């Protein structure tokens, strides 16, 4: 909206004035880029170089790193794509750009999302879609206390190895993490 760019630049300049993003300060300032539409982000390294040069030149802004993330076809973005009749086209783009070199680096392989009530999700996006980690096989829903949410919770875990070999819940939105150079909270996953 109106004034957002100027406010963002002023905010970054204020953070720099406090030492954030400056070499040797120990205060990290990372920028996040996600595309403004139904396309994949450009190469992270080149985009970071361009942003570093232009923000320094035009505004005197420094930062530590730039992270690129793909738009996840869920919730509001998926609704916008549906209204513009571009959802299937975007899903096909994600599928066409699938990169097998990203699969072992996506969030759901080594991290887990814990909701406020202890419910476990393979990733933040599955949380947004209310797709919890499944209760381990062999435990019927009747055996679960009524106050616990459906799906697996932290209260079901005695040791971390209880999560080993659990099947990750996937759906079409997962291709956003594996398309092109991949996408995660830390940015691109492959070159």
mmCIF file of C-alpha atoms in Angstrom:
data_model
loop_
_atom_site.group_PDB
_atom_site.id
_atom_site.type_symbol
_atom_site.label_atom_id
_atom_site.label_comp_id
_atom_site.label_asym_id
_atom_site.label_seq_id
_atom_site.Cartn_x
_atom_site.Cartn_y
_atom_site.Cartn_z
ATOM 1 C CA UNK A 1 0.000 0.000 0.000
ATOM 2 C CA UNK A 2 0.861 3.663 0.031
ATOM 3 C CA UNK A 3 3.991 4.480 1.994
ATOM 4 C CA UNK A 4 5.026 0.873 2.667
ATOM 5 C CA UNK A 5 8.229 1.092 0.624
ATOM 6 C CA UNK A 6 9.348 4.340 2.276
ATOM 7 C CA UNK A 7 8.508 2.966 5.741
ATOM 8 C CA UNK A 8 10.436 -0.223 4.994
ATOM 9 C CA UNK A 9 13.517 1.724 3.860
ATOM 10 C CA UNK A 10 13.315 3.928 6.988
ATOM 11 C CA UNK A 11 13.012 0.809 9.168
ATOM 12 C CA UNK A 12 16.066 -0.800 7.553
ATOM 13 C CA UNK A 13 18.043 2.425 7.970
ATOM 14 C CA UNK A 14 17.057 2.578 11.638
ATOM 15 C CA UNK A 15 18.170 -1.031 12.155
ATOM 16 C CA UNK A 16 21.509 -0.195 10.474
ATOM 17 C CA UNK A 17 21.904 2.816 12.795
ATOM 18 C CA UNK A 18 21.618 0.386 15.726
ATOM 19 C CA UNK A 19 24.299 -1.875 14.212
ATOM 20 C CA UNK A 20 22.088 -4.538 12.616
ATOM 21 C CA UNK A 21 23.494 -5.856 9.335
ATOM 22 C CA UNK A 22 26.828 -4.125 9.761
ATOM 23 C CA UNK A 23 30.033 -6.163 9.379
ATOM 24 C CA UNK A 24 31.493 -7.275 12.704
ATOM 25 C CA UNK A 25 28.490 -6.132 14.776
ATOM 26 C CA UNK A 26 27.208 -9.625 15.495
ATOM 27 C CA UNK A 27 23.698 -8.262 14.874
ATOM 28 C CA UNK A 28 22.103 -10.085 11.955
ATOM 29 C CA UNK A 29 19.789 -8.418 9.452
ATOM 30 C CA UNK A 30 18.430 -10.787 6.844
ATOM 31 C CA UNK A 31 16.004 -9.769 4.110
ATOM 32 C CA UNK A 32 13.337 -12.073 2.696
ATOM 33 C CA UNK A 33 12.174 -11.968 -0.924
ATOM 34 C CA UNK A 34 9.169 -13.750 -2.281
ATOM 35 C CA UNK A 35 7.759 -13.155 -5.756
ATOM 36 C CA UNK A 36 4.851 -10.813 -6.283
ATOM 37 C CA UNK A 37 2.894 -13.377 -8.258
ATOM 38 C CA UNK A 38 2.609 -16.894 -9.597
ATOM 39 C CA UNK A 39 6.251 -17.438 -10.493
ATOM 40 C CA UNK A 40 9.368 -18.749 -8.793
ATOM 41 C CA UNK A 41 11.968 -16.477 -7.217
ATOM 42 C CA UNK A 42 15.133 -15.794 -9.207
ATOM 43 C CA UNK A 43 18.483 -17.283 -8.195
ATOM 44 C CA UNK A 44 19.112 -16.318 -4.568
ATOM 45 C CA UNK A 45 22.858 -15.559 -4.871
ATOM 46 C CA UNK A 46 22.426 -13.198 -7.831
ATOM 47 C CA UNK A 47 19.388 -11.491 -6.282
ATOM 48 C CA UNK A 48 21.292 -10.985 -3.012
ATOM 49 C CA UNK A 49 24.167 -9.418 -4.916
ATOM 50 C CA UNK A 50 21.774 -7.079 -6.766
ATOM 51 C CA UNK A 51 19.906 -6.070 -3.582
ATOM 52 C CA UNK A 52 23.165 -5.523 -1.692
ATOM 53 C CA UNK A 53 24.501 -3.235 -4.422
ATOM 54 C CA UNK A 54 21.274 -1.258 -5.007
ATOM 55 C CA UNK A 55 20.227 -0.812 -1.364
ATOM 56 C CA UNK A 56 23.739 0.359 -0.470
ATOM 57 C CA UNK A 57 23.930 2.709 -3.464
ATOM 58 C CA UNK A 58 20.465 4.232 -3.166
ATOM 59 C CA UNK A 59 19.863 4.199 0.598
ATOM 60 C CA UNK A 60 23.123 3.307 2.381
ATOM 61 C CA UNK A 61 21.532 0.084 3.661
ATOM 62 C CA UNK A 62 23.611 -2.975 4.573
ATOM 63 C CA UNK A 63 22.367 -6.465 5.444
ATOM 64 C CA UNK A 64 23.799 -9.917 6.112
ATOM 65 C CA UNK A 65 21.872 -12.102 3.682
ATOM 66 C CA UNK A 66 18.866 -12.250 1.419
ATOM 67 C CA UNK A 67 16.590 -15.271 1.568
ATOM 68 C CA UNK A 68 14.295 -16.198 -1.312
ATOM 69 C CA UNK A 69 11.113 -18.162 -0.734
ATOM 70 C CA UNK A 70 8.501 -19.404 -3.173
ATOM 71 C CA UNK A 71 4.855 -18.458 -2.809
ATOM 72 C CA UNK A 72 3.002 -21.336 -1.188
ATOM 73 C CA UNK A 73 -0.281 -22.127 -2.994
ATOM 74 C CA UNK A 74 -2.378 -22.137 0.195
ATOM 75 C CA UNK A 75 -4.912 -19.886 1.910
ATOM 76 C CA UNK A 76 -5.080 -16.306 0.568
ATOM 77 C CA UNK A 77 -2.568 -16.848 -2.263
ATOM 78 C CA UNK A 78 -4.437 -19.967 -3.429
ATOM 79 C CA UNK A 79 -7.719 -18.029 -3.240
ATOM 80 C CA UNK A 80 -6.230 -15.254 -5.394
ATOM 81 C CA UNK A 81 -4.965 -17.818 -7.902
ATOM 82 C CA UNK A 82 -8.406 -19.461 -8.022
ATOM 83 C CA UNK A 83 -10.133 -16.112 -8.642
ATOM 84 C CA UNK A 84 -7.733 -15.319 -11.476
ATOM 85 C CA UNK A 85 -8.046 -18.904 -12.770
ATOM 86 C CA UNK A 86 -4.291 -19.463 -12.397
ATOM 87 C CA UNK A 87 -4.148 -22.043 -9.590
ATOM 88 C CA UNK A 88 -3.767 -25.082 -11.853
ATOM 89 C CA UNK A 89 -1.193 -23.240 -13.975
ATOM 90 C CA UNK A 90 0.885 -22.379 -10.885
ATOM 91 C CA UNK A 91 0.627 -25.926 -9.516
ATOM 92 C CA UNK A 92 1.804 -27.218 -12.899
ATOM 93 C CA UNK A 93 4.756 -24.782 -12.817
ATOM 94 C CA UNK A 94 5.753 -26.133 -9.394
ATOM 95 C CA UNK A 95 5.472 -29.709 -10.653
ATOM 96 C CA UNK A 96 7.394 -28.951 -13.877
ATOM 97 C CA UNK A 97 10.195 -27.288 -11.877
ATOM 98 C CA UNK A 98 10.484 -30.099 -9.297
ATOM 99 C CA UNK A 99 14.126 -30.442 -8.242
ATOM 100 C CA UNK A 100 15.037 -33.768 -6.613
ATOM 101 C CA UNK A 101 18.163 -32.145 -5.110
ATOM 102 C CA UNK A 102 15.947 -30.203 -2.696
ATOM 103 C CA UNK A 103 13.985 -33.087 -1.183
ATOM 104 C CA UNK A 104 16.395 -34.050 1.603
ATOM 105 C CA UNK A 105 16.726 -30.388 2.683
ATOM 106 C CA UNK A 106 13.085 -29.318 3.095
ATOM 107 C CA UNK A 107 11.863 -28.322 6.565
ATOM 108 C CA UNK A 108 9.670 -31.370 7.106
ATOM 109 C CA UNK A 109 12.646 -33.739 6.906
ATOM 110 C CA UNK A 110 14.485 -32.416 9.971
ATOM 111 C CA UNK A 111 12.140 -30.046 11.792
ATOM 112 C CA UNK A 112 8.648 -30.125 13.197
ATOM 113 C CA UNK A 113 6.056 -27.486 14.008
ATOM 114 C CA UNK A 114 4.542 -27.628 17.506
ATOM 115 C CA UNK A 115 1.231 -25.791 17.895
ATOM 116 C CA UNK A 116 0.182 -23.989 21.084
ATOM 117 C CA UNK A 117 -1.766 -27.069 22.214
ATOM 118 C CA UNK A 118 1.085 -29.518 21.635
ATOM 119 C CA UNK A 119 -0.240 -30.780 18.308
ATOM 120 C CA UNK A 120 2.516 -31.703 15.853
ATOM 121 C CA UNK A 121 2.736 -30.728 12.189
ATOM 122 C CA UNK A 122 5.380 -31.619 9.606
ATOM 123 C CA UNK A 123 5.771 -27.942 8.656
ATOM 124 C CA UNK A 124 4.318 -24.479 9.101
ATOM 125 C CA UNK A 125 2.262 -24.846 5.923
ATOM 126 C CA UNK A 126 0.649 -28.085 7.064
ATOM 127 C CA UNK A 127 -0.201 -26.238 10.280
ATOM 128 C CA UNK A 128 -1.886 -23.484 8.257
ATOM 129 C CA UNK A 129 -3.845 -26.164 6.394
ATOM 130 C CA UNK A 130 -4.693 -28.069 9.600
ATOM 131 C CA UNK A 131 -2.859 -31.213 8.436
ATOM 132 C CA UNK A 132 -1.393 -32.612 11.679
ATOM 133 C CA UNK A 133 1.128 -35.415 11.953
ATOM 134 C CA UNK A 134 -0.886 -38.610 12.075
ATOM 135 C CA UNK A 135 -1.254 -40.526 15.311
ATOM 136 C CA UNK A 136 1.031 -43.587 15.226
ATOM 137 C CA UNK A 137 -0.677 -46.660 13.863
ATOM 138 C CA UNK A 138 -2.051 -48.968 16.495
ATOM 139 C CA UNK A 139 -3.515 -46.202 18.668
ATOM 140 C CA UNK A 140 -7.209 -45.797 18.167
ATOM 141 C CA UNK A 141 -8.866 -42.413 18.605
ATOM 142 C CA UNK A 142 -10.961 -43.892 21.451
ATOM 143 C CA UNK A 143 -7.761 -44.394 23.494
ATOM 144 C CA UNK A 144 -6.889 -40.678 23.340
ATOM 145 C CA UNK A 145 -8.036 -38.482 26.210
ATOM 146 C CA UNK A 146 -10.813 -36.136 25.054
ATOM 147 C CA UNK A 147 -8.820 -33.001 25.945
ATOM 148 C CA UNK A 148 -6.022 -33.799 23.455
ATOM 149 C CA UNK A 149 -6.315 -32.603 19.861
ATOM 150 C CA UNK A 150 -6.555 -35.095 17.024
ATOM 151 C CA UNK A 151 -3.289 -36.230 15.490
ATOM 152 C CA UNK A 152 -0.013 -36.698 17.303
ATOM 153 C CA UNK A 153 1.016 -34.316 20.087
ATOM 154 C CA UNK A 154 4.103 -33.709 22.185
ATOM 155 C CA UNK A 155 2.278 -35.650 24.900
ATOM 156 C CA UNK A 156 2.509 -38.786 22.736
ATOM 157 C CA UNK A 157 6.319 -38.643 22.593
ATOM 158 C CA UNK A 158 8.497 -40.297 25.198
ATOM 159 C CA UNK A 159 11.739 -39.816 23.235
ATOM 160 C CA UNK A 160 12.677 -38.072 19.986
ATOM 161 C CA UNK A 161 13.255 -41.389 18.267
ATOM 162 C CA UNK A 162 9.475 -41.915 18.511
ATOM 163 C CA UNK A 163 9.357 -39.594 15.486
ATOM 164 C CA UNK A 164 11.813 -41.652 13.427
ATOM 165 C CA UNK A 165 10.364 -43.248 10.317
ATOM 166 C CA UNK A 166 7.103 -41.277 10.570
ATOM 167 C CA UNK A 167 5.519 -40.630 7.179
ATOM 168 C CA UNK A 168 5.452 -36.951 6.270
ATOM 169 C CA UNK A 169 2.019 -35.722 5.210
ATOM 170 C CA UNK A 170 2.219 -34.229 1.744
ATOM 171 C CA UNK A 171 -0.123 -32.544 -0.710
ATOM 172 C CA UNK A 172 0.182 -30.426 -3.847
ATOM 173 C CA UNK A 173 1.408 -27.379 -1.910
ATOM 174 C CA UNK A 174 4.593 -29.274 -1.011
ATOM 175 C CA UNK A 175 5.937 -28.796 -4.532
ATOM 176 C CA UNK A 176 6.554 -25.105 -3.683
ATOM 177 C CA UNK A 177 9.384 -26.223 -1.379
ATOM 178 C CA UNK A 178 10.970 -28.425 -4.050
ATOM 179 C CA UNK A 179 10.548 -26.319 -7.210
ATOM 180 C CA UNK A 180 13.542 -24.672 -8.845
ATOM 181 C CA UNK A 181 16.214 -24.033 -6.227
ATOM 182 C CA UNK A 182 13.798 -25.019 -3.482
ATOM 183 C CA UNK A 183 12.368 -22.931 -0.700
ATOM 184 C CA UNK A 184 12.645 -22.964 3.073
ATOM 185 C CA UNK A 185 12.784 -20.651 6.065
ATOM 186 C CA UNK A 186 16.504 -20.357 5.276
ATOM 187 C CA UNK A 187 16.001 -19.614 1.593
ATOM 188 C CA UNK A 188 17.081 -21.602 -1.446
ATOM 189 C CA UNK A 189 17.967 -25.252 -0.882
ATOM 190 C CA UNK A 190 20.002 -25.996 -4.032
ATOM 191 C CA UNK A 191 21.987 -24.124 -6.667
#
